[in-house]
PDB file of C-alpha atoms in Angstrom:
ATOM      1  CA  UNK A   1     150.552  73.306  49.492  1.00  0.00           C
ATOM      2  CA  UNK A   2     148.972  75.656  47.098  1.00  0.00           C
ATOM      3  CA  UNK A   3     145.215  75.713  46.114  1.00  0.00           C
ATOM      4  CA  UNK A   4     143.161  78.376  44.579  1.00  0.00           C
ATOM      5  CA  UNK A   5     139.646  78.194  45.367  1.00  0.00           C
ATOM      6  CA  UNK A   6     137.414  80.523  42.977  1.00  0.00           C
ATOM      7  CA  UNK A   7     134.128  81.487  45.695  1.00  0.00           C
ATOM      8  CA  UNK A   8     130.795  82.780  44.082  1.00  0.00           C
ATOM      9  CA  UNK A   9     128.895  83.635  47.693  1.00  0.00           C
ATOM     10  CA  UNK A  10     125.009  84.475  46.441  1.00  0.00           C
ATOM     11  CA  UNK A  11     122.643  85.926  48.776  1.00  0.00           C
ATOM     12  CA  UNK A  12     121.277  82.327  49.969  1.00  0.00           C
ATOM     13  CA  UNK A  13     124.616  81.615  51.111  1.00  0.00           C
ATOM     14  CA  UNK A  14     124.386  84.310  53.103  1.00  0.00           C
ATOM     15  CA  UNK A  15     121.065  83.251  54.510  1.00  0.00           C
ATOM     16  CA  UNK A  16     122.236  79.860  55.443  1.00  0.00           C
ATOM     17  CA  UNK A  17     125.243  81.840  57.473  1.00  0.00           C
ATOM     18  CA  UNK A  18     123.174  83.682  58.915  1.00  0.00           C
ATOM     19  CA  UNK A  19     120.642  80.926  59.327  1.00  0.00           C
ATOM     20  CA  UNK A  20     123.958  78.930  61.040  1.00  0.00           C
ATOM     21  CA  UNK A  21     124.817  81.926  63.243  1.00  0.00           C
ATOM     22  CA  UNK A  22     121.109  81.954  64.632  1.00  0.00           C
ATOM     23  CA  UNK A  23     120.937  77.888  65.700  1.00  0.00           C
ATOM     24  CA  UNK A  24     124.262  77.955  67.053  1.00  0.00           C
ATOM     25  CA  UNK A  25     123.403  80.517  69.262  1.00  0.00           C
ATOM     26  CA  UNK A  26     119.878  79.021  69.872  1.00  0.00           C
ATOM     27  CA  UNK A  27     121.889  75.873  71.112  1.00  0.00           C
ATOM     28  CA  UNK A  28     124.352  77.739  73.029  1.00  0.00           C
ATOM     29  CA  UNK A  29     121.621  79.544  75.436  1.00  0.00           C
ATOM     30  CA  UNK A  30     119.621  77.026  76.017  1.00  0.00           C
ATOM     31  CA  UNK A  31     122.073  74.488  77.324  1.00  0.00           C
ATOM     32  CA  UNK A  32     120.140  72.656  80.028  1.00  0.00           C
ATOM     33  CA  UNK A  33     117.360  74.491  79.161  1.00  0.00           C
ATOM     34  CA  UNK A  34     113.825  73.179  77.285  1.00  0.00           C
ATOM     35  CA  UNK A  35     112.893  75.647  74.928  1.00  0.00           C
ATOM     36  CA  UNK A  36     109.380  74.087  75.425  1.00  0.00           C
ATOM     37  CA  UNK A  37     109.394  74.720  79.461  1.00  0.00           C
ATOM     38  CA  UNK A  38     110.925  78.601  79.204  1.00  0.00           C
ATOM     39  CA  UNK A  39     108.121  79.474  76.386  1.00  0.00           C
ATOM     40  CA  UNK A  40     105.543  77.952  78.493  1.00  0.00           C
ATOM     41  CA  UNK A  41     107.236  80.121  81.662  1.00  0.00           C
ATOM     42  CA  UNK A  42     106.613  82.916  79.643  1.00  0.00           C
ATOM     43  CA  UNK A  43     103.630  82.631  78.731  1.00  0.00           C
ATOM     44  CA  UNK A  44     102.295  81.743  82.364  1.00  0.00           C
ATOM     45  CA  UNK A  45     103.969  84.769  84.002  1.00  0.00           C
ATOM     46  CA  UNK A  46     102.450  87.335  81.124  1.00  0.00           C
ATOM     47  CA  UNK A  47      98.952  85.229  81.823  1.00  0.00           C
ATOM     48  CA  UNK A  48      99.155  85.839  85.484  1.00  0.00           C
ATOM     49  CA  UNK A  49     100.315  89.200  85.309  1.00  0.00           C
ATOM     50  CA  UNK A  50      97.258  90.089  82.939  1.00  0.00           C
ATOM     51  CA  UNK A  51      94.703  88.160  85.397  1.00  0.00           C
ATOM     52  CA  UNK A  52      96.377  90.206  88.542  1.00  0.00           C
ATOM     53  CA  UNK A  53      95.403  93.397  86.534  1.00  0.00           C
ATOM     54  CA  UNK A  54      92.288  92.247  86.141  1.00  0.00           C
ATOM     55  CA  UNK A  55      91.489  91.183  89.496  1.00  0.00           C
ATOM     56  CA  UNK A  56      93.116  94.516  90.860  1.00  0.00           C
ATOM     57  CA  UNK A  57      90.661  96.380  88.617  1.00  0.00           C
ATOM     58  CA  UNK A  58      87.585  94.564  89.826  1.00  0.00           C
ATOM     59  CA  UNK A  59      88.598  95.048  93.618  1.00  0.00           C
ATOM     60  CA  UNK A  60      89.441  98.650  92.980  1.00  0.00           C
ATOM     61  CA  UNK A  61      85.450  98.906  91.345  1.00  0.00           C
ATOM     62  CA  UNK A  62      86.223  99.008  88.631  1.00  0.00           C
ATOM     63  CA  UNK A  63      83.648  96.784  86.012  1.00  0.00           C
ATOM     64  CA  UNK A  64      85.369  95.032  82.939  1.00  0.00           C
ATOM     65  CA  UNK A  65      83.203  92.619  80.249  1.00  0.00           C
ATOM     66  CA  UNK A  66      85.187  90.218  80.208  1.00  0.00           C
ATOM     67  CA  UNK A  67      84.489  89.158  76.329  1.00  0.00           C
ATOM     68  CA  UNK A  68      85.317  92.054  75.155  1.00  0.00           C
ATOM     69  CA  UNK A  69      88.506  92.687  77.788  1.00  0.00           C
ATOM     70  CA  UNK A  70      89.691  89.529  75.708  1.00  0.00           C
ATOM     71  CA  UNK A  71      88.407  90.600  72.417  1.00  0.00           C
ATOM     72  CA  UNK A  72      90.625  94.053  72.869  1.00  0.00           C
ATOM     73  CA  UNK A  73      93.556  92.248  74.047  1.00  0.00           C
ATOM     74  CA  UNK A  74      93.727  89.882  71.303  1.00  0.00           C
ATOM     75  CA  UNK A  75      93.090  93.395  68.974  1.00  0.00           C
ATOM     76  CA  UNK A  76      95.917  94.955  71.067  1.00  0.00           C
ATOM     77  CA  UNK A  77      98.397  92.050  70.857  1.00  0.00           C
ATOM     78  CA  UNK A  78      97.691  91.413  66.542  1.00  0.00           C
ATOM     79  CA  UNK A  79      98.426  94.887  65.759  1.00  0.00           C
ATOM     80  CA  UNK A  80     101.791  94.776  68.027  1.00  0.00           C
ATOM     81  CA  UNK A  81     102.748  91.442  66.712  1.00  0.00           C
ATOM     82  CA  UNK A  82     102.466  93.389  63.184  1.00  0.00           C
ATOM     83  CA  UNK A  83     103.951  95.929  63.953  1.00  0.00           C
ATOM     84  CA  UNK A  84     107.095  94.211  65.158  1.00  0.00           C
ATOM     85  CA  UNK A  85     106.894  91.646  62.166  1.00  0.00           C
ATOM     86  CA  UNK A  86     107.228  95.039  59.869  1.00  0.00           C
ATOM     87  CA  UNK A  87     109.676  96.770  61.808  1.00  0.00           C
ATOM     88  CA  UNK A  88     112.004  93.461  61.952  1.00  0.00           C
ATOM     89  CA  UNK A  89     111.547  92.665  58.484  1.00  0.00           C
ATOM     90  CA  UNK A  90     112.669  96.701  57.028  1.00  0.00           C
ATOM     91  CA  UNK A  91     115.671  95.959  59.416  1.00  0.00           C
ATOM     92  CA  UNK A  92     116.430  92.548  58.209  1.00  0.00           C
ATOM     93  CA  UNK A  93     116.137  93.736  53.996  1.00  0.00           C
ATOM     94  CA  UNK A  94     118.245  97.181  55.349  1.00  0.00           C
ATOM     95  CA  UNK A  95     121.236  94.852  56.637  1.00  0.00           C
ATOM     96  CA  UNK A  96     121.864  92.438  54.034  1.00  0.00           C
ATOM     97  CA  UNK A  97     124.861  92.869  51.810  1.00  0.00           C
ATOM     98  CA  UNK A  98     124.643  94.424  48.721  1.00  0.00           C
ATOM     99  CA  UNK A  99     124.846  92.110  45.218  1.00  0.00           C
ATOM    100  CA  UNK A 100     129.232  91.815  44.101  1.00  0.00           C
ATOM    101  CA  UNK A 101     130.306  94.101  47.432  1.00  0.00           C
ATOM    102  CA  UNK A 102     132.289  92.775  50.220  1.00  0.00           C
ATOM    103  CA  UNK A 103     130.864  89.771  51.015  1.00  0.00           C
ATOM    104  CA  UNK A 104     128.477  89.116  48.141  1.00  0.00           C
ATOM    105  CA  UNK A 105     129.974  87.976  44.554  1.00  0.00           C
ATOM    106  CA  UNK A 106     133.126  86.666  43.676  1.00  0.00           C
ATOM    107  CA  UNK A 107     136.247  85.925  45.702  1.00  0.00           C
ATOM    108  CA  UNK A 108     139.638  84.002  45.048  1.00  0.00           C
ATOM    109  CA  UNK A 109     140.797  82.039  48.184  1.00  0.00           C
ATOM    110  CA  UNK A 110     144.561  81.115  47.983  1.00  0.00           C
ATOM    111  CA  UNK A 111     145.606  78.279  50.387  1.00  0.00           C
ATOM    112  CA  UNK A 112     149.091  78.648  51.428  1.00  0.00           C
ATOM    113  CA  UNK A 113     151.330  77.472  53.530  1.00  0.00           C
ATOM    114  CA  UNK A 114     151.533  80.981  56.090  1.00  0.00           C
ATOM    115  CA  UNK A 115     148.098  82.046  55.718  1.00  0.00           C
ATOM    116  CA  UNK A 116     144.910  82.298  53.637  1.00  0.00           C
ATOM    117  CA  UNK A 117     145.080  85.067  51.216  1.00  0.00           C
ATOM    118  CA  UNK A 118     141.196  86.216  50.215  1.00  0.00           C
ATOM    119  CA  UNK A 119     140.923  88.452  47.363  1.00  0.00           C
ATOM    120  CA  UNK A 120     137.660  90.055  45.493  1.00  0.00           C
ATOM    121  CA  UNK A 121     136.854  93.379  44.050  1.00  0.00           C
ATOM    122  CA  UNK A 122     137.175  95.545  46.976  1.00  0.00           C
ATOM    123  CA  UNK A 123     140.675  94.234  47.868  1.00  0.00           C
ATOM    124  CA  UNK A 124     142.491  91.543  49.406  1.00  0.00           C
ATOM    125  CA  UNK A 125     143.404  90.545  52.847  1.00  0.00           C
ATOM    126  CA  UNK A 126     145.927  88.201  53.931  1.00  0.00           C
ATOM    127  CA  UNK A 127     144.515  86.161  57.097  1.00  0.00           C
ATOM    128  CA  UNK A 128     146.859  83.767  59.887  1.00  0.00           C
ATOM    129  CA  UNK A 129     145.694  80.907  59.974  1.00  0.00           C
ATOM    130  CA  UNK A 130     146.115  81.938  64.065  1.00  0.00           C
ATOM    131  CA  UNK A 131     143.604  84.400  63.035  1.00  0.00           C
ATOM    132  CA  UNK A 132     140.842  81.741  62.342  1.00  0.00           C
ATOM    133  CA  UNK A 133     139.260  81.317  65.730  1.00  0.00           C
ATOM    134  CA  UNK A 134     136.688  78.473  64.665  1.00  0.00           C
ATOM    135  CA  UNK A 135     135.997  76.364  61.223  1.00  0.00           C
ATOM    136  CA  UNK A 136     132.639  75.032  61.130  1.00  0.00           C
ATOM    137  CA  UNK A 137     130.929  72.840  58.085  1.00  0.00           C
ATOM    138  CA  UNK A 138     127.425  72.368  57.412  1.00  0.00           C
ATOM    139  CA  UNK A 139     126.152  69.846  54.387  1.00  0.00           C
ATOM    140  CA  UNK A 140     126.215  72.719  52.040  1.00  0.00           C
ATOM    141  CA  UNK A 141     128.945  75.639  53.367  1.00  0.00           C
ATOM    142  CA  UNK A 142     132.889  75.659  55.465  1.00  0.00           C
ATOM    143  CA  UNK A 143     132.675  78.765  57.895  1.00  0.00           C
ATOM    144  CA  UNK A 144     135.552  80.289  58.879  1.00  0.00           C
ATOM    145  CA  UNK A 145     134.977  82.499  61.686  1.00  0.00           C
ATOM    146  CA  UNK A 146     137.866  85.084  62.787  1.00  0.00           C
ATOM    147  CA  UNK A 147     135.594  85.712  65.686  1.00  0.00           C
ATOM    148  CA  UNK A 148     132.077  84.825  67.559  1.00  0.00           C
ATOM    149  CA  UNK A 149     129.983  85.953  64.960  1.00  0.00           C
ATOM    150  CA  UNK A 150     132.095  87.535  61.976  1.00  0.00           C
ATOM    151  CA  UNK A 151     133.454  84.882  59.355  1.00  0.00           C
ATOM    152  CA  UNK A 152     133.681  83.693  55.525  1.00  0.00           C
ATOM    153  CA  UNK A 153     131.555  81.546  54.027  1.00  0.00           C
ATOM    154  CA  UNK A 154     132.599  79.401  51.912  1.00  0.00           C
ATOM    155  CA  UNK A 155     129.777  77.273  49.563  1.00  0.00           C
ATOM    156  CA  UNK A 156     130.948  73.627  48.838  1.00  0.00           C
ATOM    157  CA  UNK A 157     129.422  73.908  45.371  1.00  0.00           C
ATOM    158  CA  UNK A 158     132.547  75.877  44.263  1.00  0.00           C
ATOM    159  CA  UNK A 159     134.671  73.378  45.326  1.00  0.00           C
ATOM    160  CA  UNK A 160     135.637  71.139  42.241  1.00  0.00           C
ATOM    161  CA  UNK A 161     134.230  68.243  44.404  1.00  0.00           C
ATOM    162  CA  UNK A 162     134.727  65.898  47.339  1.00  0.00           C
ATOM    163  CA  UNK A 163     138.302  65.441  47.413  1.00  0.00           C
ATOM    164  CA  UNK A 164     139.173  69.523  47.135  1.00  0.00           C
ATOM    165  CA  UNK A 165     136.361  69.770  49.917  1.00  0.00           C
ATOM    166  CA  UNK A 166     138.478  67.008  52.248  1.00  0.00           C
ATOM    167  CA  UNK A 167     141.820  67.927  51.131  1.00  0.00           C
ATOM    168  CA  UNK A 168     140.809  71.784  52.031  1.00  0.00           C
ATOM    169  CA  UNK A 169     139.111  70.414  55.733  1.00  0.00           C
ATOM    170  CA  UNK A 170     141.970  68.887  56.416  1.00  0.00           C
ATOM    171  CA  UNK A 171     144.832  71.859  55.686  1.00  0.00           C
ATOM    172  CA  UNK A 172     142.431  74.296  57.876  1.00  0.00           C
ATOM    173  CA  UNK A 173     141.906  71.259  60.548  1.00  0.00           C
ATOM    174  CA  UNK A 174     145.636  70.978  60.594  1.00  0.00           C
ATOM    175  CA  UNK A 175     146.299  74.757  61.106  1.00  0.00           C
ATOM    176  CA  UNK A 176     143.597  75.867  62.914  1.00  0.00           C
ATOM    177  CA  UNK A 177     142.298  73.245  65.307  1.00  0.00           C
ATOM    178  CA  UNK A 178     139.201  70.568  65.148  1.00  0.00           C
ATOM    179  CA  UNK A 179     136.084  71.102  63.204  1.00  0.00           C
ATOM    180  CA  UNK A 180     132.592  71.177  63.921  1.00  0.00           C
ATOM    181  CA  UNK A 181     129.490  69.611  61.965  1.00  0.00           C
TER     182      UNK A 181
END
């Protein structure tokens, strides 16, 4: 059982990992949870906590107009959503991978019998197929993950089509364990 696979991983790929990595942990913290009920918690408790202000400010004497206590807040919370948006945005452009470096560009995948031997520009690594904690397979990309959040991706356009895509499934299904769509 040898097979060459010839990988071209382009920055959407990368957003569709990353994309993965997101919903899976979406759907692992909310188990038994509604998204809809905890969002609606949240915003009840930061309601009550601004209305307790309030009220603690008009018992203390204090005199607020309220139109323009709500005009300021809504001021107050646009710029800090902005803010944030900016902030998390520089971050997100500063942490993706550069164009043909480690995970970008091209990489040869050789299937073989002890391991999976993954080589690109940089270098190669030889990984155990022990070393593959989880394979996971959208419509569009395999993931092999050597740990919770830190994997290959793998984009089924390079395969040569559906039966490399099933025959490769089923050699990492048979060494590593059960898959998940």
């Amino acid at each position: 059982m040898q097979t060459d696979l010839h990988i071209d991983v382009t920055l959407d790929d990368y957003r569709a990992y990353l994309s993965f990595l997101q919903t899976r942990a979406k759907n692992t913290t909310s188990q038994g949870r509604s998204p809809i009920l905890t969002r609606f918690l949240t915003f009840f408790v930061s309601m009550s906590i601004g209305m307790v202000l309030l009220l603690l400010v008009n018992t203390l004497g204090g005199r607020i107009h309220l139109p323009s206590a709500i005009g300021a807040a809504l001021l107050v919370f646009m710029i800090v959503v902005s803010v944030i948006y900016w902030h998390m945005k520089k971050l997100h452009d500063q942490m993706l991978p550069q164009p043909n470096g480690a995970v970008l560009g091209n990489h040869l995948y050789q299937v073989r019998e002890e391991a999976l031997h993954i080589r690109s520009s940089y270098g190669a690594t030889q990984l155990a197929w022990s070393g593959i904690k989880s394979f996971e397979e959208t419509s569009t990309h395999f993931f092999l993950f050597i740990d919770r959040s830190i994997g290959f991706i793998l984009p089924k356009r390079s395969f040569a089509g559906e039966f490399q895509q099933n025959h490769f499934r089923s050699v990492v299904t048979e060494r590593c364990g059960s898959t998940r769509t």
